[in-house]
XYZ file of C-alpha atoms in Angstrom:
733
model
C 71.608 146.922 164.514
C 72.872 149.854 166.993
C 73.597 153.347 166.183
C 76.804 152.360 166.244
C 76.782 149.533 164.386
C 74.636 151.317 161.323
C 77.079 154.045 161.443
C 80.204 152.093 160.890
C 77.870 149.796 158.118
C 77.117 153.335 156.557
C 81.024 153.857 156.303
C 82.080 150.879 154.612
C 79.085 150.568 152.211
C 80.205 154.878 151.491
C 83.808 153.660 151.116
C 82.188 150.615 148.678
C 80.457 153.282 146.826
C 82.820 156.128 146.186
C 85.165 153.026 144.889
C 82.795 152.660 142.341
C 82.575 155.480 141.150
C 86.543 156.105 141.107
C 86.191 152.882 138.626
C 83.117 154.218 136.592
C 85.547 157.654 136.297
C 88.316 155.459 135.012
C 85.924 153.750 132.392
C 85.128 156.845 131.201
C 88.387 157.930 130.585
C 89.495 155.270 129.247
C 86.233 154.509 126.836
C 87.239 158.910 125.691
C 90.302 157.891 124.983
C 89.595 154.975 122.667
C 86.829 156.701 120.933
C 88.977 159.675 120.645
C 91.783 157.488 118.725
C 89.191 156.074 116.765
C 88.389 159.130 115.306
C 91.559 160.120 114.532
C 92.158 156.882 112.456
C 95.002 155.521 114.346
C 95.318 152.726 112.201
C 93.230 149.784 110.638
C 91.118 150.406 107.590
C 87.828 152.751 107.042
C 85.321 149.966 107.960
C 87.091 149.264 111.092
C 87.778 153.137 112.445
C 84.005 152.880 112.163
C 83.601 149.831 114.132
C 85.599 151.023 116.675
C 84.584 154.661 116.535
C 80.519 152.819 117.174
C 81.950 150.467 119.741
C 83.508 153.391 122.072
C 80.551 155.591 121.434
C 77.639 153.120 123.009
C 80.516 152.135 125.916
C 80.520 156.140 126.510
C 76.453 156.391 126.361
C 76.240 153.526 128.770
C 78.646 154.800 131.166
C 77.460 158.330 130.971
C 74.208 157.402 132.562
C 75.291 156.485 136.077
C 76.225 159.559 137.603
C 72.853 159.590 140.196
C 72.149 156.460 141.893
C 74.717 154.060 140.827
C 74.897 151.312 143.043
C 71.170 150.999 144.649
C 71.603 147.954 146.756
C 73.636 144.814 148.230
C 71.922 140.767 148.325
C 73.758 139.055 151.342
C 73.317 135.085 150.377
C 73.383 132.847 153.183
C 76.520 131.611 152.173
C 77.821 134.681 152.979
C 78.736 135.986 149.422
C 77.610 139.994 149.039
C 76.553 141.550 146.048
C 75.938 144.901 145.070
C 73.347 145.946 142.581
C 73.376 148.530 139.975
C 72.345 150.849 136.963
C 74.881 149.016 134.928
C 78.007 146.288 135.662
C 81.460 147.287 136.388
C 84.274 144.803 136.332
C 87.674 144.900 138.366
C 90.127 145.016 135.410
C 92.500 143.986 138.086
C 91.487 141.103 139.005
C 90.880 138.583 136.140
C 87.343 141.248 135.595
C 85.527 140.140 138.665
C 82.441 141.643 138.945
C 82.804 144.704 141.289
C 78.814 145.792 140.690
C 75.979 143.606 138.674
C 73.443 145.110 136.169
C 70.187 145.301 137.333
C 69.403 143.153 134.578
C 71.305 140.498 134.897
C 69.879 137.208 135.905
C 71.666 136.922 139.383
C 70.134 140.443 140.404
C 66.562 138.822 139.869
C 66.590 138.052 143.415
C 67.067 141.684 144.713
C 63.584 141.939 143.311
C 61.081 138.724 144.220
C 63.057 137.498 147.175
C 60.510 137.476 150.212
C 60.752 136.379 153.336
C 58.762 133.124 152.359
C 61.104 132.658 149.394
C 64.273 134.072 150.381
C 66.154 132.661 146.787
C 68.814 131.516 148.901
C 69.369 135.244 150.194
C 69.672 135.710 154.025
C 69.428 140.110 153.374
C 68.438 142.652 151.256
C 70.133 146.264 151.324
C 68.769 148.851 149.507
C 70.628 152.109 149.561
C 69.478 156.026 149.674
C 71.122 158.531 147.654
C 71.424 162.039 146.614
C 73.670 162.474 143.364
C 77.504 160.182 144.279
C 76.279 160.332 147.915
C 75.048 157.704 149.981
C 72.601 158.696 152.617
C 71.379 155.918 153.767
C 69.933 152.245 153.958
C 67.355 149.704 154.808
C 67.702 145.938 155.354
C 65.316 143.578 155.006
C 65.653 140.330 156.603
C 64.832 137.487 154.732
C 63.893 133.918 155.658
C 62.574 134.964 158.942
C 58.857 134.569 159.398
C 56.993 138.456 160.294
C 60.290 139.764 157.438
C 58.493 141.940 154.878
C 57.913 140.812 151.189
C 59.231 143.887 150.217
C 60.798 147.152 151.065
C 58.122 148.997 151.725
C 60.369 151.858 153.351
C 62.721 152.539 149.915
C 58.897 151.621 147.948
C 57.003 154.629 149.735
C 59.522 157.097 149.612
C 59.894 156.709 145.887
C 56.001 157.405 145.243
C 55.611 160.271 148.281
C 58.864 161.536 146.414
C 58.098 165.132 144.863
C 57.501 164.828 140.790
C 60.333 166.093 138.163
C 60.088 167.076 135.148
C 60.323 163.540 133.612
C 59.315 160.626 134.478
C 61.674 158.709 136.778
C 62.915 154.637 136.645
C 62.127 152.418 139.302
C 64.651 150.252 138.803
C 65.726 150.680 142.892
C 62.138 149.400 143.655
C 60.773 147.312 141.174
C 57.915 144.842 143.007
C 57.644 141.532 142.283
C 54.702 140.979 139.687
C 56.395 143.939 137.856
C 60.235 141.861 138.255
C 57.631 138.930 136.645
C 56.609 140.926 133.827
C 60.041 142.808 132.928
C 62.091 139.424 133.019
C 59.335 137.378 130.797
C 60.388 135.327 127.746
C 57.823 135.753 125.235
C 58.279 135.940 121.678
C 55.200 137.922 120.737
C 53.262 140.551 121.956
C 52.744 141.638 125.432
C 49.824 143.125 127.016
C 50.164 145.033 129.992
C 47.111 146.229 131.520
C 46.768 148.232 134.955
C 44.292 151.111 135.853
C 46.203 154.647 136.652
C 49.403 154.733 138.544
C 50.025 150.740 138.358
C 53.337 151.716 136.587
C 52.331 150.176 133.528
C 54.884 152.462 131.517
C 57.714 152.013 133.157
C 57.351 148.637 133.538
C 57.892 148.022 130.063
C 60.278 150.639 129.245
C 62.019 148.350 132.062
C 61.080 145.677 129.614
C 62.760 146.817 127.075
C 65.558 147.669 128.646
C 65.870 143.884 130.016
C 65.231 142.536 126.437
C 68.309 145.171 124.883
C 70.167 143.826 127.420
C 69.497 139.901 127.104
C 68.997 140.116 123.249
C 71.580 143.099 122.585
C 72.821 141.033 119.255
C 69.592 140.532 117.536
C 68.126 143.714 118.827
C 70.798 146.325 118.988
C 70.907 146.917 114.827
C 67.265 147.239 113.858
C 66.339 149.449 117.769
C 63.685 149.785 119.140
C 59.954 151.720 118.401
C 58.284 153.534 121.441
C 54.854 154.934 120.413
C 53.028 157.524 122.740
C 50.196 159.132 123.042
C 51.409 162.595 122.636
C 54.792 164.828 122.537
C 54.807 165.999 126.293
C 53.869 162.212 127.544
C 56.973 160.908 125.442
C 59.173 164.161 126.357
C 58.036 162.198 130.031
C 59.318 159.258 129.337
C 62.234 159.829 127.492
C 64.986 159.859 130.000
C 63.782 156.377 131.221
C 65.913 154.683 128.633
C 68.596 156.819 128.275
C 69.215 156.237 131.722
C 69.369 152.800 132.241
C 71.962 152.773 129.424
C 69.814 152.388 126.154
C 69.746 155.003 123.505
C 68.970 153.011 120.266
C 65.212 153.796 120.481
C 62.968 155.994 118.335
C 60.328 157.952 120.117
C 56.820 158.806 118.385
C 53.643 159.079 118.501
C 50.903 157.617 115.365
C 50.878 160.825 114.082
C 54.753 160.468 113.538
C 54.726 157.312 112.062
C 55.276 158.294 108.877
C 58.754 160.252 108.133
C 58.921 163.904 107.472
C 55.200 164.235 108.768
C 53.980 165.202 112.271
C 50.648 165.805 113.041
C 48.659 166.051 116.129
C 45.086 167.880 114.573
C 42.418 165.022 115.292
C 39.438 164.327 113.074
C 35.863 164.247 114.875
C 34.940 160.989 116.900
C 33.191 159.874 113.928
C 35.103 160.724 110.824
C 38.287 159.124 112.839
C 36.383 156.123 113.545
C 36.054 155.957 109.524
C 39.231 156.183 108.769
C 40.340 153.911 111.827
C 38.175 150.949 110.090
C 39.618 148.177 107.863
C 36.797 149.284 105.600
C 38.967 152.063 104.469
C 41.320 149.777 102.368
C 38.519 149.298 99.846
C 38.050 153.308 99.658
C 41.721 153.665 98.957
C 41.513 150.577 96.544
C 38.613 151.999 94.974
C 40.341 155.658 94.848
C 43.384 154.518 93.177
C 41.468 152.733 90.427
C 39.382 155.755 90.116
C 42.346 157.173 88.688
C 43.238 154.330 86.266
C 40.978 156.577 84.195
C 39.758 155.446 79.913
C 39.350 158.457 77.897
C 35.864 159.949 76.804
C 36.878 160.077 73.501
C 40.024 159.047 71.184
C 42.969 160.949 72.173
C 44.969 162.285 69.428
C 48.463 161.447 69.369
C 50.688 163.749 66.171
C 53.575 161.823 65.782
C 55.970 163.164 62.314
C 54.348 160.558 59.748
C 51.187 160.326 61.365
C 47.956 160.626 63.787
C 47.378 157.576 65.826
C 44.323 157.666 68.882
C 44.104 156.411 72.421
C 40.952 154.933 72.276
C 38.599 153.705 74.909
C 39.135 150.007 73.621
C 43.044 150.415 73.865
C 42.896 151.874 76.995
C 40.684 148.910 78.569
C 43.068 146.429 77.400
C 45.954 148.111 78.841
C 44.254 149.095 82.302
C 43.596 145.358 82.421
C 47.078 144.038 81.712
C 48.392 146.420 84.478
C 45.798 145.593 86.970
C 46.257 141.904 86.475
C 49.968 142.447 86.876
C 49.571 142.893 90.658
C 51.820 145.489 90.204
C 51.266 148.859 92.643
C 49.669 151.442 90.813
C 53.447 153.555 89.867
C 54.709 150.347 88.719
C 52.017 148.519 87.151
C 52.184 152.360 84.603
C 55.055 150.235 82.861
C 52.535 147.937 81.683
C 49.998 149.830 81.126
C 52.535 151.998 78.714
C 53.630 149.027 76.781
C 50.275 147.869 75.845
C 49.621 151.444 74.702
C 52.410 152.117 72.599
C 51.794 147.963 71.009
C 48.885 149.136 70.186
C 49.520 152.659 68.149
C 53.123 151.537 67.140
C 50.893 148.589 65.390
C 48.485 150.671 63.555
C 50.943 153.596 62.942
C 53.223 151.297 60.822
C 50.246 149.785 59.192
C 49.372 153.187 57.845
C 52.887 154.301 57.224
C 53.846 151.048 55.605
C 50.317 150.579 53.564
C 51.239 149.173 50.134
C 54.646 148.110 50.739
C 55.809 146.872 54.230
C 54.216 143.533 54.869
C 54.667 141.528 58.604
C 56.847 139.262 56.404
C 59.553 141.752 56.550
C 60.432 141.804 59.687
C 63.412 143.841 60.302
C 62.228 146.508 58.148
C 59.234 146.301 60.332
C 60.811 146.301 63.857
C 63.571 149.081 62.408
C 59.928 151.228 62.056
C 58.635 150.209 65.878
C 61.704 151.181 67.083
C 61.800 154.726 65.699
C 58.327 154.896 66.479
C 58.764 154.144 70.590
C 61.829 156.241 70.672
C 59.206 159.082 69.463
C 56.644 158.250 71.813
C 58.853 157.991 74.923
C 60.438 161.779 73.795
C 56.572 162.795 72.641
C 55.270 165.190 75.029
C 51.244 164.625 73.816
C 51.784 161.258 74.376
C 53.128 161.347 78.194
C 49.993 163.867 78.679
C 47.835 161.541 77.505
C 49.267 158.612 79.731
C 49.427 161.056 82.451
C 45.888 161.923 82.253
C 44.633 158.064 81.886
C 47.073 156.538 84.340
C 49.256 159.275 86.794
C 52.157 158.865 88.705
C 51.070 159.424 92.361
C 51.915 160.057 95.350
C 49.827 159.376 98.912
C 49.155 163.018 98.991
C 48.508 163.477 95.587
C 45.904 160.876 96.107
C 44.269 161.905 99.317
C 43.967 165.468 98.734
C 41.692 165.942 95.465
C 39.661 162.657 97.391
C 38.900 164.468 100.296
C 37.490 168.120 98.490
C 35.743 166.349 96.117
C 32.193 164.981 96.391
C 32.211 163.516 93.136
C 35.541 161.447 94.107
C 34.291 160.350 97.499
C 31.478 159.126 95.436
C 33.073 157.064 92.960
C 35.845 155.771 96.179
C 32.346 154.553 97.552
C 33.309 157.154 100.731
C 31.311 157.879 103.292
C 30.354 161.965 102.664
C 31.725 162.767 105.881
C 34.953 162.374 104.733
C 34.633 165.480 102.558
C 36.281 168.677 104.025
C 37.628 172.190 102.331
C 41.562 171.742 103.159
C 42.539 168.594 101.562
C 46.005 168.984 103.095
C 45.438 169.502 106.583
C 46.318 166.160 107.622
C 45.220 164.835 110.795
C 46.488 161.734 113.241
C 44.045 159.986 111.604
C 45.192 159.949 107.782
C 48.507 158.766 108.466
C 47.869 155.487 108.623
C 46.227 155.955 105.398
C 49.111 157.881 103.684
C 50.811 154.575 105.225
C 48.593 152.264 103.670
C 48.769 154.016 99.789
C 52.797 153.900 100.164
C 52.070 150.414 99.027
C 49.201 150.446 97.455
C 50.979 153.060 94.901
C 54.470 152.121 94.671
C 57.235 154.118 93.898
C 57.851 156.502 90.892
C 59.839 154.448 88.342
C 61.596 157.274 87.331
C 63.059 158.453 90.787
C 63.923 154.897 91.131
C 66.030 154.232 87.958
C 67.915 157.005 88.796
C 68.368 156.115 92.492
C 69.651 152.983 91.221
C 71.779 154.600 88.884
C 73.425 156.444 91.353
C 74.006 153.995 93.704
C 75.660 152.019 90.911
C 77.636 154.910 89.781
C 78.816 155.595 93.648
C 79.944 151.301 93.981
C 81.651 151.657 90.886
C 83.580 154.798 92.285
C 84.410 152.633 95.465
C 85.811 150.003 93.531
C 87.690 152.224 91.353
C 88.905 153.560 94.717
C 89.699 150.247 96.987
C 90.847 149.272 93.412
C 94.031 152.170 93.727
C 94.863 151.099 97.138
C 95.095 147.456 96.971
C 97.720 148.466 93.753
C 99.599 150.925 95.825
C 99.739 149.024 98.611
C 101.704 146.131 96.823
C 103.583 148.219 94.686
C 104.712 149.711 97.963
C 106.575 146.924 99.278
C 108.157 146.276 96.039
C 110.088 149.593 95.540
C 112.831 151.271 97.440
C 113.419 152.755 100.599
C 113.905 156.192 99.075
C 110.973 156.128 97.303
C 108.552 155.243 100.294
C 108.000 159.027 101.305
C 106.279 159.451 97.188
C 104.546 155.943 97.746
C 103.127 157.117 101.526
C 101.650 160.426 100.455
C 100.050 158.358 97.205
C 98.907 155.889 99.253
C 97.115 158.368 102.433
C 95.055 160.040 98.654
C 94.093 156.628 97.686
C 92.876 155.754 101.357
C 91.089 159.567 101.387
C 89.483 158.666 97.706
C 88.410 155.358 99.243
C 87.033 156.685 101.973
C 84.865 159.611 99.624
C 83.189 156.684 98.181
C 82.926 153.986 100.837
C 79.259 154.312 102.193
C 79.801 156.067 105.498
C 76.419 156.877 106.726
C 77.247 158.353 110.261
C 73.891 158.539 112.272
C 73.043 156.130 114.940
C 70.473 153.535 114.241
C 67.655 155.577 115.801
C 68.733 158.560 113.891
C 68.681 156.458 110.712
C 65.497 154.644 111.926
C 63.251 157.396 111.999
C 64.268 158.915 108.466
C 63.379 155.681 106.892
C 59.309 154.849 106.169
C 60.513 150.814 105.093
C 62.596 150.687 108.730
C 61.916 146.942 110.494
C 62.682 147.561 113.959
C 63.453 144.170 116.309
C 60.650 145.565 118.851
C 57.917 147.889 119.710
C 56.585 149.387 122.250
C 52.797 150.828 122.222
C 51.432 152.539 125.092
C 47.690 154.047 125.631
C 47.188 151.314 122.907
C 43.804 151.112 124.131
C 43.655 154.441 121.719
C 44.936 153.154 118.506
C 42.491 151.998 115.072
C 42.388 148.877 113.203
C 44.752 151.474 110.708
C 46.984 152.175 112.884
C 48.086 148.604 113.628
C 48.421 147.920 110.454
C 51.480 150.135 110.497
C 52.739 149.148 113.517
C 52.813 145.631 111.995
C 54.117 146.661 109.232
C 57.221 148.177 111.306
C 57.791 145.106 112.708
C 57.594 141.888 110.642
C 58.534 139.822 113.970
C 55.638 140.784 115.973
C 57.901 141.401 119.065
C 55.736 143.902 120.928
C 55.030 145.213 124.322
C 51.431 146.733 124.265
C 50.613 148.824 127.370
C 47.021 150.049 127.869
C 43.660 150.227 130.169
C 40.429 149.964 127.652
C 38.848 151.731 130.561
C 40.283 154.702 130.070
C 39.499 154.603 126.103
C 38.522 157.940 124.589
C 38.863 157.626 120.651
C 35.723 156.526 118.637
C 38.168 154.313 116.604
C 39.943 152.506 119.331
C 40.394 149.377 120.939
C 37.084 147.469 122.841
C 39.321 144.549 123.531
C 43.087 142.833 123.131
C 42.004 139.952 121.083
C 40.073 141.934 118.438
C 43.071 143.502 117.964
C 45.937 141.142 118.366
C 44.476 137.678 117.277
C 44.552 138.861 113.694
C 47.918 139.292 113.402
C 49.828 136.901 116.454
C 47.049 134.581 116.731
C 48.191 132.601 119.909
C 51.310 134.701 120.334
C 49.927 137.378 122.491
C 50.080 137.273 126.313
C 48.337 138.960 128.962
C 49.066 140.395 132.189
C 47.833 142.571 134.410
C 48.749 145.126 137.218
C 46.237 145.610 139.959
C 48.398 147.684 142.895
C 48.329 151.861 142.234
C 51.626 153.020 143.391
C 50.338 156.575 142.031
C 47.201 157.398 142.993
C 46.576 157.933 146.838
C 43.122 156.019 148.110
C 41.801 159.480 148.739
C 41.361 160.109 145.453
C 40.777 156.855 143.647
C 38.215 156.535 145.323
C 36.565 159.258 143.721
C 37.744 158.038 140.380
C 36.645 154.564 141.539
C 33.516 155.894 141.980
C 32.964 157.316 138.655
C 34.490 153.958 136.938
C 31.853 151.819 138.144
C 29.392 154.419 136.444
C 30.476 154.008 132.930
C 32.707 150.740 132.988
C 31.055 148.776 135.499
C 32.981 145.569 135.070
C 36.473 147.031 135.669
C 37.804 146.304 138.818
C 39.859 150.173 139.797
C 43.379 149.568 141.144
C 44.286 149.211 144.314
C 46.324 151.950 145.965
C 49.558 150.901 148.230
C 49.142 154.660 150.417
C 46.831 157.340 151.705
C 47.831 161.147 151.391
C 46.385 162.336 154.599
C 44.514 164.962 152.489
C 40.997 165.156 150.891
C 40.666 166.026 147.634
C 37.997 168.850 147.409
C 35.332 171.029 145.437
C 34.556 174.718 145.402
C 32.105 176.335 143.323
C 32.506 179.780 141.793
C 30.647 182.024 139.603
C 32.484 182.814 136.217
C 33.586 185.940 137.304
C 35.731 184.249 140.099
C 37.349 181.728 137.777
C 40.343 183.272 136.822
C 41.306 184.298 140.441
C 40.787 180.899 141.507
C 43.054 179.330 138.666
C 44.965 181.715 139.208
C 44.976 181.400 143.067
C 45.754 177.273 142.356
C 48.877 178.046 140.253
C 50.468 180.650 143.106
C 49.878 178.006 145.601
C 51.212 175.473 143.686
C 54.128 177.068 142.404
C 55.207 177.681 146.530
C 55.632 174.133 147.174
C 58.373 171.787 145.686
C 56.883 169.792 142.491
C 54.903 170.049 139.694
C 51.103 170.827 139.031
C 48.546 170.771 136.216
C 45.265 172.172 135.171
C 42.836 170.319 133.548
C 40.032 171.642 131.974
C 37.392 171.677 128.756
C 38.018 173.881 126.280
C 37.949 177.523 126.183
C 39.130 177.435 130.290
C 42.569 179.908 130.703
C 45.654 178.331 131.680
C 44.072 174.776 131.110
C 44.888 171.628 129.142
C 42.977 169.217 128.136
C 42.966 165.700 129.889
C 44.220 163.714 126.799
C 47.411 166.421 127.156
C 47.807 164.841 130.467
C 47.442 160.638 129.524
C 50.429 159.329 131.335
C 51.816 162.027 132.905
C 51.693 162.580 136.906
C 51.533 165.898 138.807
C 51.774 166.707 142.783
C 48.567 168.632 142.416
C 46.201 168.964 139.727
C 43.097 171.547 139.704
C 40.044 170.122 137.459
C 38.204 172.877 135.994
C 34.079 171.859 134.982
C 33.825 168.469 135.452
C 30.345 168.554 134.313
C 31.365 169.542 130.730
C 33.867 167.083 130.309
C 31.156 164.678 131.110
C 28.686 166.305 128.552
C 30.866 164.106 125.798
C 29.377 161.083 126.665
C 31.540 157.672 126.890
C 34.960 159.536 125.709
C 34.256 162.725 128.138
C 33.571 160.122 131.305
C 36.686 158.644 130.180
C 38.585 162.213 130.000
C 37.259 162.707 133.332
C 38.822 159.582 134.381
C 41.815 160.278 133.070
C 42.190 163.416 135.045
C 40.631 162.695 138.861
C 43.845 160.141 137.847
C 46.733 162.408 137.589
C 47.714 164.165 141.391
C 50.102 162.125 143.485
C 48.844 164.582 146.430
C 46.204 166.676 145.925
C 43.504 167.414 143.978
C 40.895 170.417 143.482
C 37.981 171.043 141.685
C 36.383 174.086 140.808
C 32.846 173.922 139.162
C 30.548 177.293 138.340
C 26.990 174.699 137.761
C 26.156 171.637 140.374
C 28.616 169.065 140.413
C 27.793 165.674 138.875
C 26.500 163.663 142.026
C 29.299 161.113 140.859
C 31.666 163.051 142.352
C 29.435 163.431 145.388
C 33.304 162.225 147.980
C 34.842 165.106 147.645
C 35.036 168.133 150.411
C 33.314 171.167 149.692
C 34.779 174.557 149.951
C 34.124 177.576 150.799
C 37.005 179.937 149.595
C 40.798 178.366 149.218
C 41.702 174.506 149.280
C 42.002 173.246 152.751
C 45.201 171.236 152.537
C 48.163 173.999 153.245
C 51.142 171.697 154.018
């Protein structure tokens, strides 16, 4: 194409894209007007208005994501038909809803990502747009179906991976590769495992897969939402804009430490304790700890009633305990069975003593009357309540675990490892979260609280029914009365509508807000990132949250640092989804340049010799370097790196072991990427055994452009490929 031809085409495409933005703005105005009208209550019942408010709100959110890069390409079919591909779909309302812009998730958009020279998918040309905000700055054409044609628009891809990193993860919707697109659109109803080394894009592929599933299965997935679990808050913040930028907001983001509503923990146990808590064997400990709180009295407990004193002895408590346990109910709910047996025995004994000489069982009416009086007295008897609390207390997960962790005797009684002992029982860790969650089911709800909640629900429903009845009567009567009475009836009708609105349940929170606050919420789909770090107990929590077992699992077994983490995907998943999980690898590294990946690959070969490192698609032209310094020189060297990188465009981080000023541990950078990385004291990181090797591997593979290493002692042999420098980093440009 000539220069003039290119400029003419660019002007034409700019006009088309400008028209799309004009249509987008019109759609936004329309959705906003509908939302405001619905909020104002223009017509319809309260329920109908609520539906309109929610629908308009969703449309506003869908349209809000597309200000930057609304349209990122065009497909030209061999028939001459042109299709523009974009972030969302836009229809021409004036022309029988003809598509002006096709959503990237639509089946017809697939060719944009998978068409190649060898398999053009009936396409003649793929055009990729390069935009800055709303402005189209250029385009790249790729002719398909001819010998020598490239398989992908590498210019667009390399421009994306070489661009400086911003504050968060960018979507790849404009540069999805064929192997990634296949995974994104895979129709698999169970668990999909995406495994890939650093920089292969596995996380962003998983998020785009969620956006695709929400697009294609909207009715099934939207009401229940999606749960995304990541390793740490920094990672969640990093990825949190990807799904909203693709128009999806019904998503809950959390870490394993946030899976129990109301509890947010980041502290970690020692590797040994984490391994103990993460193993399924801890289930036996929890069950035994609950059973240990179902006690028998060491000596009979006296209950002084008005006319007689009765005692709860070990034999009575043992019978009641057996019946309660045999009921199969959770601990707190089984307490009612325990109480029923104990009160039966006590009332029988009390009646026999009170009625001795004059009352027999033949006088059933008198016997039952006396029993009823005694039951009422026991129900209100503080001593009896205290005795039951001692033998079968109402427990919460916290009130069970706290004394367990702080008592060698209780740990021994539960068959637990003494390593679980700690001084502060309430110093919750990430490894405690699945135990607390498990205990919710083992213990069950407090029966008194459940009864109060049910009573409140019944009262609210009755009030709502009454208000609806008043409204119906007034609406009927309005049609039967004279016109001069209409004004009065209108006021009454409005009052009745307000009354009904007050009592009709109207939870205005969106799906994500409601799901995050409800431990019993079940999601339609779950994404688990850095899944190799999750313990067996973590997986129980997640499977409980998704009964349909629809998961996208992302990880890299070579990067596992947790002693409780996965050693194989089969061992983790087969117990829950036998035969219903699929595995898809990603082998191309789009993030880490070849110069840096060669250093990381040498380390990988040392601690995971059977794992093939991902192949980098590019080189950056800058060799990673190392510099030996003294302890006194360390602060200035770190400051020098920070100062130099602050003058550049992009992001940077300092990674090091505890005690290094200004450094973060490698575990806090998992899943993140930076233009420049400085690693301090790699030898100290490696000294932590297999876990340390995985940590250093993570640290080495975070950089997209520049990598430096500072060390005081000898440089670990495995890092011998680094260029040793004397004073300053060699790359300044």
